[in-house]
Amino acid sequence: MVPALARLALPQLQVAEALAALGPVPRAALADLLDATGAESARGLDAALGSLSDRALVWPDGEGLLHMAAPLRQAWKRPLGLDAPLAVLLADTASEELRRMLMALGVPSPGTTKKQRLTALLTHHSDAERVAAVLASAPATTRKLLQQQVRHRPEQPRSASEFVILGGSGTDAAAGERWALDRGLLVRSRYGYGPARMPAEVALVLRGPDWHAPFAPAPPTVRTVSVTSAEVDREAAASATAFAAHAASVLAVCSESPPAVLKSGGVGARELSRIGKAARCEDLVVRLVLETAYAAGLLARDGNQVVATSGYDAWAEREPAERLIVLLTAWRRLPLTPSQTRDADGKALPALAGTPPCRACVQAREGLLTGAAGLPAGQGAKNPVELGALVGWHRPLADELAQDTTPFATAIHEAELLGVIARGALSPFGAALRTEGIGGDVDAEALAAACARLLPTATRAARFGADLTAVVTGTPTAPLAALLDTVADREAGGTASVWRFGPGTVRRALDAGRTADAIEADLAAVAVGALPQPLSYLIHDTARRHGRMRVTAAPCVIHGEDPALLAEVAAHRKFAALGLRLLAPTVLVSRTPLDKTIATLRAEGYAPVAESADGTVRVDTARRRRAVAPVPPPRESGGTARHRTTGAPVVPAPATVDVGALAARLRAAPTNPPEPDPGSGVPFGTDTEEIVAGYARSLSLTDVRQLAHCIDEGRAVTIEYLAASGSRTVRTLSELDLDPPYLHAWCHLRDDERIFALSRIHGVMPV
């Protein structure tokens, strides 16, 4: 039922809520409540009823009454702010009490059974004119009490005692409430506890004949401008091409230097900034690429890093159109908003934080595509921000993010970055993503055709300038990007990428083992025209100075004043394992650490000495070995005993321990059974305990049992929770609903319903 509700448009939801408030009624009564008597609103009502009927949520019976599915009625606690109908409130009322109500109303009892009396009372209260007449004859105290209750929040009905606080006397309040209870204008529980409740029929009469339930059969008006399909295609192609190029750059950076994951999970702001700086794109684009690539299987978690997969290697070799298809499909199915940077509490969110699935985020994306598709042909929104109103009409249950300054601003901005929305209209990419095939999937053929038509093929050549730059229009092929990244630094990306050469970048390629001639030949092979002379001079000039000074790694160096002695040592067969190499007549380099080299030389009769870092001879002294004391020495405080003559502290002799007696006591002590472990196979007390223990790995067995007990018994509980941002909070939860691996609950700290990951719960305490 929840997925069906989420896909309802605003008029369908309003019709369903009105029907839930009235119960089975004819269409005329529903139209009167919604004020759908005009031609346009009547067509809107029929369209909404038809859509609900197609989903098997609403249907008419043989008598012309509209019925709705029971689970749909339970979606609202108080539909239209009304309490339950009179039939529900009087279901447990005794037959004699119903007879007294009929007598007070002046209605003759039609029979002696409860069903007959209840039917007569319902018939009377279903007539608004009769109820209005009864209210007109009510005492002033009763009318005042009823008017105050109908204006009050129905979730908390007011009692007569509250009426006293509002200005009435205790006797008047009780008498006024009693008068209404005797006539069924208010209903109290059969056992007399709780506040009196007002039936929906009475509340509607008190609201007056001019009150109508909200009904918006037509979508909100959006200011539009004329746009041609060519203009939409051109802008969509530019945005999609830029995003595909940015995605290639971001994933290339992640492939070379995988981003680290925070201890609390996700890629933090520092890593996002590093990737964005290296890929030359903003933080929001980096988040969008990481989330879509992770969902598409191009990235995966490996230990404390996010590493490129083998699927990325195949993806990088494809054409830009094929790359974009993968990312757009992943974005359409994402159960979250990838560019969300703040949570509901305003705290920064890392990327790839593993947030719980958000069905409302998917509906916001679907509402945007549906709303943009409903614009007149050849028209686009004058300001794309106004598309947010259409999202709210097509998917009223979609959530707006706390960071949105205008309705659904984040979702709209994402769609524009991807080229799904262009010039305020739905692009061919968006039309293909909105079209759903079997199983709710996107139209892959239409998406592939749109990408192939609008995106250019990968560029295999670059234009080299005399200012030591290389410019590639469009998306470069993977070999071209790899070549330029090796010998130059990328300065810009998007629809055109720019690389800049310098002595440092050329030296980087030479350090990788390439030669000057090979670099020049590779660049000439991908150049449009001949290479500029300044670039050739730079390559060969850097190569001429490259390697004039060499640095070798040496664990130790042997040097002396006798060249013959060092030559003898270098030629000695027993020193071959040391890895000696003669750098100069008086200098030897050894691949073996200093201490082992000296020991080997001394073992063969030589007498070397060790030298310190400043060139002086190192004197080796024997070091005394000392054990670490298991306990600190006794403190010399005022109460410490001291020797009467020397004044030294006196350490008492250790007490004598009977080891045999101690062993006997340990053997006789009862052994406690081991605590169940989720992976040990030991059974738990309940299924809930086993489920909680399987996900909440940070909890002890006692905490697992306490949390499972609160879930099963519906009790409140206090938890210590590690948020996605890394902060620890203590929260009191109630209305617990286990949905592994998540826990849905009412958070008293935020006064709102929240979703908590069981793996992030680190402690459980009683309320």
Coordinates of N, CA and C in Angstrom, one line a residue, residues 157 283 296 316 400 429 438 499 549 679:
P157 N -8.2 15.6 21.6 CA -9.5 16.1 21.9 C -9.5 16.7 23.3
D283 N 32.4 20.2 -5.9 CA 32.1 19.1 -5.0 C 30.8 18.4 -5.3
A296 N 26.5 1.8 -9.9 CA 26.7 1.0 -11.2 C 27.8 0.0 -11.1
A316 N 35.9 2.6 -18.9 CA 36.7 3.7 -19.4 C 37.1 3.6 -20.8
E400 N 11.1 17.1 0.5 CA 12.1 18.1 0.2 C 13.3 18.1 1.2
F429 N 17.0 12.6 -23.1 CA 17.5 11.7 -22.0 C 16.4 11.5 -21.0
I438 N 8.8 -3.1 -18.8 CA 8.4 -4.2 -17.9 C 9.3 -4.3 -16.7
W499 N 45.3 20.8 -21.0 CA 46.4 20.3 -20.3 C 47.6 21.3 -20.5
M549 N 72.5 13.8 -12.1 CA 72.9 13.5 -10.7 C 72.0 12.3 -10.4
G679 N 27.6 -15.5 15.4 CA 28.2 -16.5 14.5 C 28.5 -17.8 15.1

